[in-house]
CSV table of C-alpha atoms and ligand atoms in Angstrom, one decimal:
chain,number,residue,atom,x,y,z
B,2,UNK,CA,53.0,34.4,34.0
B,3,UNK,CA,49.4,35.6,34.1
B,4,UNK,CA,48.2,38.3,36.4
B,5,UNK,CA,44.6,39.5,36.6
B,6,UNK,CA,43.5,42.3,34.3
B,7,UNK,CA,46.7,41.9,32.2
B,8,UNK,CA,48.8,43.5,34.9
B,9,UNK,CA,52.5,43.2,35.0
B,10,UNK,CA,55.0,42.7,37.8
B,11,UNK,CA,55.2,46.3,38.9
B,12,UNK,CA,58.5,47.0,40.8
B,13,UNK,CA,57.7,50.7,40.9
B,14,UNK,CA,59.4,52.6,43.8
B,15,UNK,CA,56.2,54.7,44.2
B,16,UNK,CA,53.5,55.1,43.7
B,17,UNK,CA,53.6,51.4,44.0
B,18,UNK,CA,51.4,48.4,43.8
B,19,UNK,CA,48.1,48.3,45.6
B,20,UNK,CA,46.4,44.9,46.6
B,21,UNK,CA,44.1,43.8,43.8
B,22,UNK,CA,41.2,43.0,46.1
B,23,UNK,CA,41.4,46.6,47.4
B,24,UNK,CA,41.4,48.0,43.9
B,25,UNK,CA,38.4,45.9,43.1
B,26,UNK,CA,36.5,47.1,46.2
B,27,UNK,CA,37.4,50.7,45.5
B,28,UNK,CA,36.3,50.3,41.9
B,29,UNK,CA,32.9,48.9,43.0
B,30,UNK,CA,32.4,51.7,45.4
B,31,UNK,CA,33.5,54.5,43.1
B,32,UNK,CA,30.1,54.9,41.4
B,33,UNK,CA,27.8,54.4,44.3
B,34,UNK,CA,29.3,53.8,47.8
B,35,UNK,CA,27.4,51.0,49.5
B,36,UNK,CA,24.1,52.1,48.0
B,37,UNK,CA,24.2,55.7,49.3
B,38,UNK,CA,23.8,57.0,45.7
B,39,UNK,CA,27.1,58.8,45.2
B,40,UNK,CA,30.7,57.6,45.0
B,41,UNK,CA,33.4,58.2,47.6
B,42,UNK,CA,35.0,61.0,45.6
B,43,UNK,CA,31.7,62.9,45.3
B,44,UNK,CA,30.6,63.2,48.9
B,45,UNK,CA,31.1,65.8,51.6
B,46,UNK,CA,34.0,65.0,53.9
B,47,UNK,CA,31.8,66.3,56.8
B,48,UNK,CA,28.8,64.2,55.9
B,49,UNK,CA,27.8,61.1,57.9
B,50,UNK,CA,29.0,58.6,55.3
B,51,UNK,CA,32.5,60.0,55.0
B,52,UNK,CA,32.8,60.5,58.7
B,53,UNK,CA,32.4,56.8,59.1
B,54,UNK,CA,35.0,56.1,56.4
B,55,UNK,CA,37.4,58.4,58.3
B,56,UNK,CA,36.7,56.7,61.6
B,57,UNK,CA,37.4,53.4,60.0
B,58,UNK,CA,40.7,54.6,58.6
B,59,UNK,CA,41.7,55.7,62.1
B,60,UNK,CA,40.4,52.5,63.7
B,61,UNK,CA,42.1,50.1,61.2
B,62,UNK,CA,45.5,51.8,61.1
B,63,UNK,CA,45.5,51.8,64.9
B,64,UNK,CA,44.7,48.1,64.9
B,65,UNK,CA,47.2,47.2,62.2
B,66,UNK,CA,50.1,49.1,63.6
B,67,UNK,CA,49.3,48.7,67.3
B,68,UNK,CA,49.2,52.4,67.9
B,69,UNK,CA,48.8,53.3,71.6
B,70,UNK,CA,46.0,55.5,72.7
B,71,UNK,CA,48.3,58.4,73.6
B,72,UNK,CA,49.1,58.9,69.9
B,73,UNK,CA,47.1,61.0,67.4
B,74,UNK,CA,46.6,59.7,63.9
B,75,UNK,CA,46.4,62.4,61.1
B,76,UNK,CA,46.0,62.2,57.4
B,77,UNK,CA,47.7,65.3,56.0
B,78,UNK,CA,48.4,66.9,52.6
B,79,UNK,CA,51.8,67.6,51.1
B,80,UNK,CA,53.3,64.2,51.2
B,81,UNK,CA,56.3,63.2,53.3
B,82,UNK,CA,58.2,66.1,51.9
B,83,UNK,CA,56.0,68.7,53.6
B,84,UNK,CA,56.5,66.9,56.9
B,85,UNK,CA,60.3,67.6,56.5
B,86,UNK,CA,59.3,71.3,56.9
B,87,UNK,CA,56.3,70.9,59.2
B,88,UNK,CA,58.0,68.9,61.9
B,89,UNK,CA,60.9,71.3,62.1
B,90,UNK,CA,58.5,74.3,62.3
B,91,UNK,CA,56.5,72.7,65.1
B,92,UNK,CA,59.3,71.0,67.1
B,93,UNK,CA,62.6,72.6,66.3
B,94,UNK,CA,61.3,76.2,65.9
B,95,UNK,CA,64.6,78.0,66.0
B,96,UNK,CA,66.3,75.6,68.3
B,97,UNK,CA,68.5,72.6,67.4
B,98,UNK,CA,67.7,69.1,66.2
B,99,UNK,CA,69.7,66.0,65.2
B,100,UNK,CA,69.5,64.2,61.9
B,101,UNK,CA,70.8,60.8,60.9
B,102,UNK,CA,71.4,60.8,57.2
B,103,UNK,CA,71.5,57.4,55.5
B,104,UNK,CA,70.4,58.4,52.0
B,105,UNK,CA,68.7,60.8,49.7
B,106,UNK,CA,65.5,61.4,51.7
B,107,UNK,CA,67.3,61.9,54.9
B,108,UNK,CA,69.4,64.6,53.1
B,109,UNK,CA,66.3,66.3,52.0
B,110,UNK,CA,64.8,66.2,55.5
B,111,UNK,CA,67.8,68.0,57.0
B,112,UNK,CA,68.0,70.5,54.2
B,113,UNK,CA,64.3,71.4,54.6
B,114,UNK,CA,64.3,71.2,58.4
B,115,UNK,CA,67.6,73.2,58.7
B,116,UNK,CA,65.7,76.3,57.5
B,117,UNK,CA,63.9,76.3,60.9
B,118,UNK,CA,66.8,76.0,63.3
B,119,UNK,CA,70.1,74.3,63.5
B,120,UNK,CA,69.9,70.8,62.1
B,121,UNK,CA,73.0,68.8,63.0
B,122,UNK,CA,73.9,65.6,61.0
B,123,UNK,CA,75.1,63.4,63.8
B,124,UNK,CA,75.6,60.6,61.2
B,125,UNK,CA,76.1,60.9,57.4
B,126,UNK,CA,76.9,57.8,55.3
B,127,UNK,CA,78.0,59.9,52.4
B,128,UNK,CA,81.6,58.7,52.5
B,129,UNK,CA,80.5,55.1,51.7
B,130,UNK,CA,77.9,56.1,49.1
B,131,UNK,CA,75.0,55.8,51.5
B,132,UNK,CA,75.2,52.0,51.9
B,133,UNK,CA,74.6,51.6,55.6
B,134,UNK,CA,72.8,52.8,58.7
B,135,UNK,CA,74.4,53.2,62.2
B,136,UNK,CA,73.6,51.2,65.3
B,137,UNK,CA,71.3,53.5,67.3
B,138,UNK,CA,73.6,53.1,70.3
B,139,UNK,CA,76.6,54.5,68.4
B,140,UNK,CA,75.0,57.9,67.9
B,141,UNK,CA,76.2,60.9,69.8
B,142,UNK,CA,73.3,63.2,70.4
B,143,UNK,CA,73.6,66.9,70.7
B,144,UNK,CA,72.7,68.2,74.2
B,145,UNK,CA,69.5,70.2,73.9
B,146,UNK,CA,68.5,68.8,70.6
B,147,UNK,CA,64.7,68.9,70.3
B,148,UNK,CA,64.4,65.6,68.4
B,149,UNK,CA,66.4,63.1,66.4
B,150,UNK,CA,65.2,62.5,62.9
B,151,UNK,CA,66.0,59.4,60.8
B,152,UNK,CA,64.7,57.7,57.7
B,153,UNK,CA,63.9,54.1,58.6
B,154,UNK,CA,64.2,52.8,55.0
B,155,UNK,CA,66.0,54.8,52.3
B,156,UNK,CA,64.0,54.1,49.2
B,157,UNK,CA,66.7,54.9,46.7
B,158,UNK,CA,69.7,53.3,48.3
B,159,UNK,CA,67.7,50.4,49.8
B,160,UNK,CA,69.2,50.9,53.2
B,161,UNK,CA,67.1,50.1,56.3
B,162,UNK,CA,67.8,50.2,60.0
B,163,UNK,CA,65.8,47.1,60.4
B,164,UNK,CA,64.9,47.8,64.0
B,165,UNK,CA,63.2,50.2,66.3
B,166,UNK,CA,65.3,52.8,68.2
B,167,UNK,CA,65.9,52.2,71.9
B,168,UNK,CA,63.5,53.1,74.6
B,169,UNK,CA,66.0,55.3,76.5
B,170,UNK,CA,65.2,58.3,74.4
B,171,UNK,CA,61.7,59.7,73.7
B,172,UNK,CA,62.5,62.1,70.9
B,173,UNK,CA,62.9,59.9,67.8
B,174,UNK,CA,61.1,61.2,64.7
B,175,UNK,CA,61.0,58.8,61.8
B,176,UNK,CA,60.2,59.0,58.1
B,177,UNK,CA,58.8,55.5,57.4
B,178,UNK,CA,57.5,56.4,53.9
B,179,UNK,CA,58.8,53.3,52.2
B,180,UNK,CA,58.6,50.7,55.0
B,181,UNK,CA,55.5,51.6,57.0
B,182,UNK,CA,53.3,48.6,57.8
B,183,UNK,CA,55.9,46.3,56.1
B,184,UNK,CA,56.9,44.7,59.4
B,185,UNK,CA,56.2,45.0,63.1
B,186,UNK,CA,57.2,48.3,64.7
B,187,UNK,CA,56.9,49.4,68.3
B,188,UNK,CA,55.2,52.7,67.9
B,189,UNK,CA,55.7,53.6,71.5
B,190,UNK,CA,59.4,54.1,70.8
B,191,UNK,CA,58.7,57.2,68.6
B,192,UNK,CA,57.7,60.8,69.2
B,193,UNK,CA,56.4,60.8,65.7
B,194,UNK,CA,56.2,58.6,62.6
B,195,UNK,CA,55.1,59.8,59.2
B,196,UNK,CA,54.8,58.2,55.8
B,197,UNK,CA,53.5,59.3,52.4
B,198,UNK,CA,50.8,56.9,51.4
B,199,UNK,CA,51.9,55.9,47.9
B,200,UNK,CA,54.2,53.0,48.6
B,201,UNK,CA,52.7,50.7,51.2
B,202,UNK,CA,49.4,52.4,52.2
B,203,UNK,CA,47.4,53.4,49.1
B,204,UNK,CA,47.2,56.1,46.5
B,205,UNK,CA,49.3,59.3,46.5
B,206,UNK,CA,47.6,62.3,48.1
B,207,UNK,CA,47.7,61.8,51.8
B,208,UNK,CA,50.5,61.4,54.4
B,209,UNK,CA,49.9,59.4,57.5
B,210,UNK,CA,51.2,61.1,60.7
B,211,UNK,CA,51.3,59.3,64.0
B,212,UNK,CA,52.1,61.8,66.8
B,213,UNK,CA,52.6,61.2,70.5
B,214,UNK,CA,50.2,63.6,72.3
B,215,UNK,CA,52.7,65.3,74.5
B,216,UNK,CA,54.5,66.7,71.4
B,217,UNK,CA,51.6,69.0,70.9
B,218,UNK,CA,52.7,71.0,74.0
B,219,UNK,CA,55.8,72.1,72.1
B,220,UNK,CA,54.0,73.6,69.1
B,221,UNK,CA,54.6,77.4,69.1
B,222,UNK,CA,51.8,79.8,68.6
B,223,UNK,CA,51.4,81.7,65.3
B,224,UNK,CA,52.2,78.9,62.8
B,225,UNK,CA,50.3,79.0,59.5
B,226,UNK,CA,47.2,76.9,60.3
B,227,UNK,CA,47.8,74.3,57.6
B,228,UNK,CA,51.3,73.7,59.0
B,229,UNK,CA,50.3,73.5,62.7
B,230,UNK,CA,49.8,70.0,64.2
B,231,UNK,CA,47.6,71.4,66.9
B,232,UNK,CA,45.2,72.8,64.3
B,233,UNK,CA,45.3,69.4,62.5
B,234,UNK,CA,44.5,67.5,65.7
B,235,UNK,CA,41.8,70.0,66.9
B,236,UNK,CA,40.1,69.6,63.6
B,237,UNK,CA,40.4,65.8,63.3
B,238,UNK,CA,42.7,66.4,60.2
B,239,UNK,CA,39.8,68.2,58.5
B,240,UNK,CA,40.8,71.8,58.9
B,241,UNK,CA,40.4,71.8,55.1
B,242,UNK,CA,39.2,69.2,52.7
B,243,UNK,CA,41.3,66.1,53.1
B,244,UNK,CA,42.3,63.7,50.3
B,245,UNK,CA,39.1,61.8,50.7
B,246,UNK,CA,39.6,59.2,48.1
B,247,UNK,CA,43.2,58.5,49.1
B,248,UNK,CA,42.3,58.1,52.8
B,249,UNK,CA,39.4,55.8,51.8
B,250,UNK,CA,41.6,53.5,49.8
B,251,UNK,CA,44.2,53.5,52.6
B,252,UNK,CA,41.5,52.4,55.0
B,253,UNK,CA,40.8,49.4,52.7
B,254,UNK,CA,44.5,48.6,52.6
B,255,UNK,CA,44.8,48.7,56.4
B,256,UNK,CA,41.8,46.3,56.6
B,257,UNK,CA,43.3,44.1,53.9
B,258,UNK,CA,46.5,43.5,55.9
B,259,UNK,CA,44.7,43.0,59.2
B,260,UNK,CA,42.7,40.2,57.4
B,261,UNK,CA,46.0,38.9,56.0
B,262,UNK,CA,47.1,38.2,59.6
B,263,UNK,CA,48.5,41.5,60.8
B,264,UNK,CA,52.0,42.8,60.6
B,265,UNK,CA,53.7,39.7,61.9
B,266,UNK,CA,52.3,37.8,58.9
B,267,UNK,CA,53.2,40.7,56.6
B,268,UNK,CA,56.7,40.7,57.9
B,269,UNK,CA,57.2,37.0,57.3
B,270,UNK,CA,55.7,37.4,53.8
B,271,UNK,CA,58.1,40.3,53.0
B,272,UNK,CA,61.2,38.6,54.5
B,273,UNK,CA,60.5,35.6,52.3
B,274,UNK,CA,59.9,37.8,49.2
B,275,UNK,CA,63.1,39.7,49.7
B,276,UNK,CA,65.2,36.6,50.4
B,277,UNK,CA,64.5,35.2,46.9
B,278,UNK,CA,66.1,38.3,45.3
B,279,UNK,CA,69.0,38.6,47.7
B,280,UNK,CA,69.7,34.9,47.2
B,281,UNK,CA,69.9,35.5,43.4
B,282,UNK,CA,72.3,38.4,44.0
B,283,UNK,CA,74.5,36.5,46.5
B,284,UNK,CA,74.5,33.4,44.2
B,285,UNK,CA,75.6,35.2,41.1
B,286,UNK,CA,79.3,35.1,41.9
B,287,UNK,CA,79.5,38.9,41.9
B,288,UNK,CA,77.6,39.5,38.6
B,289,UNK,CA,74.9,41.3,40.6
B,290,UNK,CA,76.1,43.5,43.5
B,291,UNK,CA,73.7,44.7,46.2
B,292,UNK,CA,74.1,48.4,47.1
B,293,UNK,CA,73.3,48.1,50.8
B,294,UNK,CA,75.7,46.5,53.3
B,295,UNK,CA,74.5,43.1,54.5
B,296,UNK,CA,73.0,44.2,57.8
B,297,UNK,CA,71.0,47.0,56.4
B,298,UNK,CA,69.5,45.3,53.4
B,299,UNK,CA,66.0,46.7,52.8
B,300,UNK,CA,63.0,44.3,52.6
B,301,UNK,CA,61.3,46.9,50.4
B,302,UNK,CA,63.8,48.3,47.9
B,303,UNK,CA,66.5,46.1,46.6
B,304,UNK,CA,69.1,48.3,44.8
B,305,UNK,CA,71.8,46.4,42.8
B,306,UNK,CA,74.2,46.9,40.0
B,307,UNK,CA,75.5,44.8,37.1
B,308,UNK,CA,79.0,44.7,35.6
B,309,UNK,CA,78.6,47.6,33.2
B,310,UNK,CA,76.1,50.0,31.6
B,311,UNK,CA,75.6,47.9,28.4
B,312,UNK,CA,74.7,44.8,30.3
B,313,UNK,CA,72.5,46.8,32.7
B,314,UNK,CA,70.5,48.1,29.6
B,315,UNK,CA,70.3,44.6,28.3
B,316,UNK,CA,69.0,43.4,31.6
B,317,UNK,CA,66.4,46.2,31.8
B,318,UNK,CA,65.1,45.5,28.3
B,319,UNK,CA,65.0,41.7,28.5
B,320,UNK,CA,63.4,41.8,32.0
B,321,UNK,CA,60.8,44.2,30.8
B,322,UNK,CA,60.0,42.0,27.8
B,323,UNK,CA,59.6,39.1,30.2
B,324,UNK,CA,57.0,41.1,32.2
B,325,UNK,CA,59.1,42.7,35.0
B,326,UNK,CA,58.5,46.4,34.9
B,327,UNK,CA,60.1,49.5,36.5
B,328,UNK,CA,63.4,47.9,37.5
B,329,UNK,CA,65.6,50.8,36.5
B,330,UNK,CA,67.5,52.1,39.5
B,331,UNK,CA,67.5,55.7,40.6
B,332,UNK,CA,70.1,57.8,38.6
B,333,UNK,CA,72.0,58.6,41.8
B,334,UNK,CA,72.8,54.9,42.5
B,335,UNK,CA,72.6,53.6,38.9
B,336,UNK,CA,71.9,49.9,38.1
B,337,UNK,CA,68.6,48.5,39.1
B,338,UNK,CA,66.1,48.6,41.9
B,339,UNK,CA,63.4,46.1,42.7
B,340,UNK,CA,60.8,47.7,44.9
B,341,UNK,CA,58.7,45.0,46.4
B,342,UNK,CA,56.2,46.7,48.7
B,343,UNK,CA,53.6,44.8,50.7
B,344,UNK,CA,51.2,44.5,47.7
B,345,UNK,CA,53.9,43.2,45.3
B,346,UNK,CA,53.1,39.4,44.9
B,347,UNK,CA,55.5,36.8,46.1
B,348,UNK,CA,55.4,34.9,42.8
B,349,UNK,CA,57.0,38.0,41.2
B,350,UNK,CA,60.0,37.7,43.5
B,351,UNK,CA,60.4,34.0,42.8
B,352,UNK,CA,60.2,34.6,39.0
B,353,UNK,CA,62.5,37.6,39.0
B,354,UNK,CA,65.1,35.6,41.0
B,355,UNK,CA,64.9,32.9,38.4
B,356,UNK,CA,65.2,35.4,35.6
B,357,UNK,CA,68.2,36.9,37.3
B,358,UNK,CA,69.9,33.6,37.6
B,359,UNK,CA,69.4,32.7,34.0
B,360,UNK,CA,70.5,36.2,32.9
B,361,UNK,CA,73.7,36.0,34.9
B,362,UNK,CA,74.5,32.6,33.5
B,363,UNK,CA,74.0,33.8,29.9
B,364,UNK,CA,75.9,37.1,30.3
B,365,UNK,CA,78.5,36.5,33.0
P,413,LIG,C1,61.7,57.7,52.4
P,413,LIG,C2,61.0,58.8,51.7
P,413,LIG,N1,60.7,59.9,52.3
P,413,LIG,C3,60.1,60.9,51.6
P,413,LIG,C4,59.6,60.8,50.3
P,413,LIG,C5,58.9,61.9,49.7
P,413,LIG,O1,57.6,61.6,49.7
P,413,LIG,P1,56.5,62.5,49.0
P,413,LIG,O2,56.6,62.4,47.6
P,413,LIG,O3,55.2,62.0,49.6
P,413,LIG,O4,56.7,63.9,49.5
P,413,LIG,C6,59.9,59.6,49.7
P,413,LIG,C7,59.4,59.4,48.3
P,413,LIG,O5,59.8,58.6,47.6
P,413,LIG,C8,60.5,58.6,50.3
P,413,LIG,O6,60.8,57.4,49.7
């Protein structure tokens, strides 16, 4: 195994891998952006050069994700976690809202959102250890709820809905932090999509928000300006200084995947990558056990366990020595987790699957 710059197979759940050509271009422009004499981190966000970078970020993400014209694109601070609060302040605002809880991040979303109204968990997969997501059609929505929030892909449990919500409701709000741009999505099905950048989009520091315009009519007056979507839109997400470098690198990432063939090509690539690892799990005669139920298996985060703690530790240390890093699972699920975001190379999945097969044979 030989990766450029002595890099390893990085299965980090986030911040995660960034495409090498993007890192190279960012590096080259760090000192002197396209001959303008200063690097991207050192220029005014209101100057001509950065204004063009910001316009490119908007243009490329719209192109990559097929975002309709009646949606605003924002790059905000505070990560996905601040959106838990901000969306509830703007859209629940003392009323009621529904939440579908399929894992750790969905729980955090309702905990934070519930401080700003009545958040009702209309589905909670706690009883089965957060290993599944419901069919959208099975949900019983609360009359009068202002929105229905769900987490498309639960990063820790590796549980994904694997489909867009139906078009018969217009109030879906979705945390896509760990699966954004990993496959095709129909943005028109959502009132709002948001995602922290640091898994599939670029460096930590910015959060992509895609908001249908009519949602702005619901924003109450008097919110703190930094927590008010209307203020963010009116100021082209530059009410204060945005995370200029992070947005710049995200823009390069958007362009990278457009050139790759767009999200249909990315989806095929990710399905093939994940299939290698799931095949290794399924072919291990129960030595490896996937956490998610079959129909909700994430393409991005593959959480699995081994027979006991000793063998898990052995797997982690031997896999690391073989060049597979960051495979330790989250403490709440235990075991291992392979996060294989867009930028994680396909060869790494092939090689990990091979390693898993050999390990199961030697230790089973
Ligand atoms: C699905 C999901 N939502 C929210 C978050 C929180 O993101 P942030 O750290 O950007 O606040 C994470 C982080 O891992 C996540 O995976």
